[in-house]
mmCIF file of C-alpha atoms in Angstrom:
data_model
loop_
_atom_site.group_PDB
_atom_site.id
_atom_site.type_symbol
_atom_site.label_atom_id
_atom_site.label_comp_id
_atom_site.label_asym_id
_atom_site.label_seq_id
_atom_site.Cartn_x
_atom_site.Cartn_y
_atom_site.Cartn_z
ATOM 1 C CA UNK V 1 19.928 2.590 4.143
ATOM 2 C CA UNK V 2 18.916 0.964 0.950
ATOM 3 C CA UNK V 3 15.165 0.854 0.203
ATOM 4 C CA UNK V 4 13.071 -1.981 -0.915
ATOM 5 C CA UNK V 5 14.287 -3.351 -4.324
ATOM 6 C CA UNK V 6 12.319 -5.275 -6.819
ATOM 7 C CA UNK V 7 13.582 -7.114 -9.847
ATOM 8 C CA UNK V 8 13.022 -7.083 -12.639
ATOM 9 C CA UNK V 9 11.400 -3.655 -13.098
ATOM 10 C CA UNK V 10 9.813 -4.427 -16.397
ATOM 11 C CA UNK V 11 8.764 -7.799 -17.808
ATOM 12 C CA UNK V 12 6.856 -8.958 -20.896
ATOM 13 C CA UNK V 13 5.391 -12.366 -21.072
ATOM 14 C CA UNK V 14 2.902 -14.231 -23.154
ATOM 15 C CA UNK V 15 -0.325 -16.052 -22.063
ATOM 16 C CA UNK V 16 0.269 -19.434 -20.494
ATOM 17 C CA UNK V 17 3.837 -18.673 -19.408
ATOM 18 C CA UNK V 18 4.830 -18.330 -15.684
ATOM 19 C CA UNK V 19 6.826 -15.530 -14.067
ATOM 20 C CA UNK V 20 8.851 -15.071 -10.834
ATOM 21 C CA UNK V 21 9.247 -11.729 -9.383
ATOM 22 C CA UNK V 22 11.777 -10.854 -6.658
ATOM 23 C CA UNK V 23 11.727 -8.502 -3.672
ATOM 24 C CA UNK V 24 14.518 -7.636 -1.353
ATOM 25 C CA UNK V 25 13.271 -5.877 1.770
ATOM 26 C CA UNK V 26 15.032 -3.198 3.750
ATOM 27 C CA UNK V 27 17.873 -4.657 5.903
ATOM 28 C CA UNK V 28 16.509 -5.860 9.201
ATOM 29 C CA UNK V 29 12.800 -6.091 7.984
ATOM 30 C CA UNK V 30 11.218 -9.415 8.385
ATOM 31 C CA UNK V 31 7.778 -8.848 7.012
ATOM 32 C CA UNK V 32 7.159 -8.671 3.179
ATOM 33 C CA UNK V 33 3.703 -8.127 1.689
ATOM 34 C CA UNK V 34 2.906 -8.150 -1.943
ATOM 35 C CA UNK V 35 0.203 -6.094 -3.877
ATOM 36 C CA UNK V 36 -1.137 -6.002 -7.393
ATOM 37 C CA UNK V 37 -2.120 -2.573 -8.865
ATOM 38 C CA UNK V 38 -4.301 -2.239 -11.965
ATOM 39 C CA UNK V 39 -6.190 0.720 -13.367
ATOM 40 C CA UNK V 40 -9.504 -1.011 -12.852
ATOM 41 C CA UNK V 41 -9.028 -2.741 -9.509
ATOM 42 C CA UNK V 42 -6.620 -0.366 -7.762
ATOM 43 C CA UNK V 43 -4.259 -1.826 -5.095
ATOM 44 C CA UNK V 44 -5.100 -5.273 -4.103
ATOM 45 C CA UNK V 45 -3.383 -7.235 -1.367
ATOM 46 C CA UNK V 46 -1.940 -10.591 -2.503
ATOM 47 C CA UNK V 47 -0.142 -12.062 0.565
ATOM 48 C CA UNK V 48 2.109 -11.380 3.449
ATOM 49 C CA UNK V 49 5.159 -13.393 4.736
ATOM 50 C CA UNK V 50 6.857 -13.216 8.033
ATOM 51 C CA UNK V 51 9.697 -15.426 9.102
ATOM 52 C CA UNK V 52 9.367 -17.644 5.947
ATOM 53 C CA UNK V 53 5.677 -18.392 6.641
ATOM 54 C CA UNK V 54 2.606 -16.917 4.838
ATOM 55 C CA UNK V 55 0.592 -15.139 7.521
ATOM 56 C CA UNK V 56 -2.173 -13.526 5.303
ATOM 57 C CA UNK V 57 -3.622 -13.995 1.929
ATOM 58 C CA UNK V 58 -5.853 -11.978 -0.240
ATOM 59 C CA UNK V 59 -8.518 -13.143 -2.717
ATOM 60 C CA UNK V 60 -6.417 -14.332 -5.596
ATOM 61 C CA UNK V 61 -6.565 -17.680 -7.375
ATOM 62 C CA UNK V 62 -3.954 -20.365 -6.650
ATOM 63 C CA UNK V 63 -2.015 -19.459 -9.695
ATOM 64 C CA UNK V 64 -0.483 -16.719 -7.437
ATOM 65 C CA UNK V 65 1.996 -18.048 -5.045
ATOM 66 C CA UNK V 66 4.903 -16.753 -3.064
ATOM 67 C CA UNK V 67 7.685 -17.616 -0.535
ATOM 68 C CA UNK V 68 10.142 -16.065 1.698
ATOM 69 C CA UNK V 69 13.713 -17.034 2.409
ATOM 70 C CA UNK V 70 15.670 -17.016 5.547
ATOM 71 C CA UNK V 71 17.342 -13.693 4.683
ATOM 72 C CA UNK V 72 13.697 -12.210 4.258
ATOM 73 C CA UNK V 73 13.991 -11.843 0.633
ATOM 74 C CA UNK V 74 10.759 -12.861 -1.059
ATOM 75 C CA UNK V 75 9.607 -14.114 -4.403
ATOM 76 C CA UNK V 76 6.132 -14.365 -5.941
ATOM 77 C CA UNK V 77 5.207 -16.621 -8.867
ATOM 78 C CA UNK V 78 2.371 -16.410 -11.257
ATOM 79 C CA UNK V 79 1.643 -19.530 -13.200
ATOM 80 C CA UNK V 80 -0.342 -19.949 -16.469
ATOM 81 C CA UNK V 81 -0.429 -16.245 -17.053
ATOM 82 C CA UNK V 82 -3.545 -14.451 -18.286
ATOM 83 C CA UNK V 83 -4.011 -11.045 -20.061
ATOM 84 C CA UNK V 84 -5.684 -9.878 -16.866
ATOM 85 C CA UNK V 85 -2.565 -10.410 -14.872
ATOM 86 C CA UNK V 86 -0.984 -7.414 -16.480
ATOM 87 C CA UNK V 87 -0.286 -5.081 -13.688
ATOM 88 C CA UNK V 88 2.145 -3.323 -11.469
ATOM 89 C CA UNK V 89 3.332 -5.624 -8.662
ATOM 90 C CA UNK V 90 4.408 -3.943 -5.527
ATOM 91 C CA UNK V 91 6.267 -5.253 -2.567
ATOM 92 C CA UNK V 92 6.350 -3.784 0.822
ATOM 93 C CA UNK V 93 8.473 -4.569 3.839
ATOM 94 C CA UNK V 94 8.168 -3.684 7.491
ATOM 95 C CA UNK V 95 10.103 -4.437 10.716
ATOM 96 C CA UNK V 96 7.494 -6.706 12.246
ATOM 97 C CA UNK V 97 4.169 -8.111 11.474
ATOM 98 C CA UNK V 98 2.069 -5.757 13.762
ATOM 99 C CA UNK V 99 0.744 -2.431 12.708
ATOM 100 C CA UNK V 100 3.607 -0.161 11.683
ATOM 101 C CA UNK V 101 4.980 1.656 8.693
ATOM 102 C CA UNK V 102 5.408 -0.265 5.463
ATOM 103 C CA UNK V 103 7.955 0.646 2.902
ATOM 104 C CA UNK V 104 7.104 0.033 -0.659
ATOM 105 C CA UNK V 105 9.324 -0.744 -3.597
ATOM 106 C CA UNK V 106 9.069 0.799 -7.090
ATOM 107 C CA UNK V 107 7.276 -2.254 -8.431
ATOM 108 C CA UNK V 108 7.642 -4.707 -11.283
ATOM 109 C CA UNK V 109 5.478 -3.751 -14.334
ATOM 110 C CA UNK V 110 4.286 -7.037 -15.832
ATOM 111 C CA UNK V 111 2.754 -7.018 -19.300
ATOM 112 C CA UNK V 112 1.090 -10.200 -20.541
ATOM 113 C CA UNK V 113 0.604 -10.429 -24.330
ATOM 114 C CA UNK O 1 -13.732 -6.107 6.040
ATOM 115 C CA UNK O 2 -14.576 -2.581 7.060
ATOM 116 C CA UNK O 3 -14.646 -0.217 4.067
ATOM 117 C CA UNK O 4 -13.592 3.393 3.782
ATOM 118 C CA UNK O 5 -15.202 6.164 1.704
ATOM 119 C CA UNK O 6 -13.138 9.077 0.305
ATOM 120 C CA UNK O 7 -13.912 11.725 -2.116
ATOM 121 C CA UNK O 8 -12.458 10.914 -5.711
ATOM 122 C CA UNK O 9 -10.642 14.217 -6.048
ATOM 123 C CA UNK O 10 -9.709 17.375 -4.159
ATOM 124 C CA UNK O 11 -7.994 20.636 -5.098
ATOM 125 C CA UNK O 12 -5.795 22.866 -2.994
ATOM 126 C CA UNK O 13 -3.721 25.994 -3.405
ATOM 127 C CA UNK O 14 -0.032 25.725 -2.676
ATOM 128 C CA UNK O 15 0.989 26.748 0.880
ATOM 129 C CA UNK O 16 -2.553 26.399 2.136
ATOM 130 C CA UNK O 17 -3.837 23.701 4.535
ATOM 131 C CA UNK O 18 -5.571 20.622 3.116
ATOM 132 C CA UNK O 19 -8.110 18.467 4.935
ATOM 133 C CA UNK O 20 -8.663 15.086 3.378
ATOM 134 C CA UNK O 21 -11.722 13.220 4.793
ATOM 135 C CA UNK O 22 -12.368 9.618 5.208
ATOM 136 C CA UNK O 23 -15.545 7.828 6.418
ATOM 137 C CA UNK O 24 -15.309 4.428 7.965
ATOM 138 C CA UNK O 25 -18.645 3.924 9.656
ATOM 139 C CA UNK O 26 -18.179 0.131 10.079
ATOM 140 C CA UNK O 27 -14.756 0.400 11.828
ATOM 141 C CA UNK O 28 -14.076 -2.155 14.569
ATOM 142 C CA UNK O 29 -12.459 -1.505 17.852
ATOM 143 C CA UNK O 30 -9.243 -3.181 16.639
ATOM 144 C CA UNK O 31 -9.064 -1.405 13.348
ATOM 145 C CA UNK O 32 -6.141 1.075 12.901
ATOM 146 C CA UNK O 33 -6.482 4.016 10.546
ATOM 147 C CA UNK O 34 -3.575 4.268 8.093
ATOM 148 C CA UNK O 35 -2.868 6.906 5.412
ATOM 149 C CA UNK O 36 -0.545 6.290 2.531
ATOM 150 C CA UNK O 37 -0.067 8.282 -0.589
ATOM 151 C CA UNK O 38 1.093 7.510 -4.006
ATOM 152 C CA UNK O 39 2.972 9.853 -6.287
ATOM 153 C CA UNK O 40 3.041 9.347 -10.007
ATOM 154 C CA UNK O 41 5.071 6.355 -11.033
ATOM 155 C CA UNK O 42 5.914 5.387 -7.522
ATOM 156 C CA UNK O 43 5.005 2.967 -4.953
ATOM 157 C CA UNK O 44 2.772 4.032 -2.088
ATOM 158 C CA UNK O 45 4.473 5.992 0.748
ATOM 159 C CA UNK O 46 3.510 5.877 4.387
ATOM 160 C CA UNK O 47 1.961 9.048 5.771
ATOM 161 C CA UNK O 48 0.593 8.478 9.309
ATOM 162 C CA UNK O 49 -1.471 5.975 11.285
ATOM 163 C CA UNK O 50 -3.552 6.085 14.443
ATOM 164 C CA UNK O 51 -6.032 4.142 16.498
ATOM 165 C CA UNK O 52 -7.982 6.471 18.746
ATOM 166 C CA UNK O 53 -6.143 9.639 19.462
ATOM 167 C CA UNK O 54 -5.095 12.392 17.092
ATOM 168 C CA UNK O 55 -1.611 11.965 15.809
ATOM 169 C CA UNK O 56 0.992 14.327 14.450
ATOM 170 C CA UNK O 57 4.246 13.680 12.595
ATOM 171 C CA UNK O 58 6.571 15.669 10.280
ATOM 172 C CA UNK O 59 4.416 14.987 7.248
ATOM 173 C CA UNK O 60 0.906 15.461 8.468
ATOM 174 C CA UNK O 61 -1.773 15.247 11.254
ATOM 175 C CA UNK O 62 -4.406 12.700 11.682
ATOM 176 C CA UNK O 63 -7.724 13.833 13.401
ATOM 177 C CA UNK O 64 -9.926 10.951 14.516
ATOM 178 C CA UNK O 65 -13.505 11.490 15.392
ATOM 179 C CA UNK O 66 -14.612 10.576 18.869
ATOM 180 C CA UNK O 67 -16.830 7.719 17.643
ATOM 181 C CA UNK O 68 -13.996 6.734 15.180
ATOM 182 C CA UNK O 69 -16.406 6.623 12.248
ATOM 183 C CA UNK O 70 -14.469 9.204 10.289
ATOM 184 C CA UNK O 71 -10.982 10.668 10.161
ATOM 185 C CA UNK O 72 -9.249 13.655 8.528
ATOM 186 C CA UNK O 73 -5.677 13.898 7.162
ATOM 187 C CA UNK O 74 -4.341 17.299 7.574
ATOM 188 C CA UNK O 75 -1.557 18.674 5.441
ATOM 189 C CA UNK O 76 -0.593 21.911 7.061
ATOM 190 C CA UNK O 77 0.882 23.663 4.084
ATOM 191 C CA UNK O 78 0.488 21.940 0.742
ATOM 192 C CA UNK O 79 3.281 21.925 -1.710
ATOM 193 C CA UNK O 80 3.339 20.860 -5.287
ATOM 194 C CA UNK O 81 5.148 17.689 -4.156
ATOM 195 C CA UNK O 82 2.061 16.779 -2.173
ATOM 196 C CA UNK O 83 0.163 16.082 -5.342
ATOM 197 C CA UNK O 84 -0.697 12.477 -5.108
ATOM 198 C CA UNK O 85 -3.449 9.845 -4.510
ATOM 199 C CA UNK O 86 -4.155 9.614 -0.843
ATOM 200 C CA UNK O 87 -5.397 6.280 0.522
ATOM 201 C CA UNK O 88 -7.279 5.875 3.846
ATOM 202 C CA UNK O 89 -7.036 2.231 4.978
ATOM 203 C CA UNK O 90 -8.225 0.187 7.891
ATOM 204 C CA UNK O 91 -6.254 -2.731 9.152
ATOM 205 C CA UNK O 92 -6.238 -4.957 12.197
ATOM 206 C CA UNK O 93 -2.905 -5.436 13.931
ATOM 207 C CA UNK O 94 -1.135 -6.664 10.658
ATOM 208 C CA UNK O 95 -0.008 -5.378 7.375
ATOM 209 C CA UNK O 96 -2.819 -6.650 5.475
ATOM 210 C CA UNK O 97 -3.814 -3.403 3.828
ATOM 211 C CA UNK O 98 -7.105 -3.199 1.830
ATOM 212 C CA UNK O 99 -6.664 -0.065 -0.384
ATOM 213 C CA UNK O 100 -9.625 1.751 -1.777
ATOM 214 C CA UNK O 101 -9.753 4.105 -4.678
ATOM 215 C CA UNK O 102 -8.291 6.990 -2.733
ATOM 216 C CA UNK O 103 -8.447 10.762 -3.216
ATOM 217 C CA UNK O 104 -6.411 12.468 -6.004
ATOM 218 C CA UNK O 105 -5.178 15.671 -4.583
ATOM 219 C CA UNK O 106 -4.296 18.414 -6.989
ATOM 220 C CA UNK O 107 -2.132 21.294 -5.756
ATOM 221 C CA UNK O 108 -2.260 24.557 -7.739
ATOM 222 C CA UNK O 109 0.593 26.974 -7.700
#
């Protein structure tokens, strides 16, 4: 069974640009969560999607958005990039939304110059 | 949100048991206790989770205090591959995980 895949793995952007990251969950998984990891703030929850609907949201500005498609694949978008958005963005999938094991992807390393 | 407190770092010798503590004095009745670990250059990996009773799986055991204000992750025989940052997380019936700083475990050969 293939694991969670994230594309691209590495990305370099400049301030003011926007970026879209993609996550393909494990086959059959319907819940997808996104996290941001930085050396200073650690792992921070961005949002969670289930059945194409955002179910939970962390404390991030509106520049961070996401969506989920009918096949459970998810994308997150960051508009008007700032230097502080440089981070590892992790996607995690699970079968359902209730408490259970989450499977994390390898992440997308975003560098904003 | 209920918070967790973990030691910044711990050391262990290979093939010895490791007890990783976590304090969560403000835990609510619906909070599950989760443990994940993150190896270098990888995404976090699920270890174990529980609500009230002690739990065992192939990777580890989770001992939960009777008042649920603390818990301990037990690795029965540490290997070099267990060197990682271990996160203790509380969450309520969903996948909204609020990670803390975690404990960096070093395993010495």
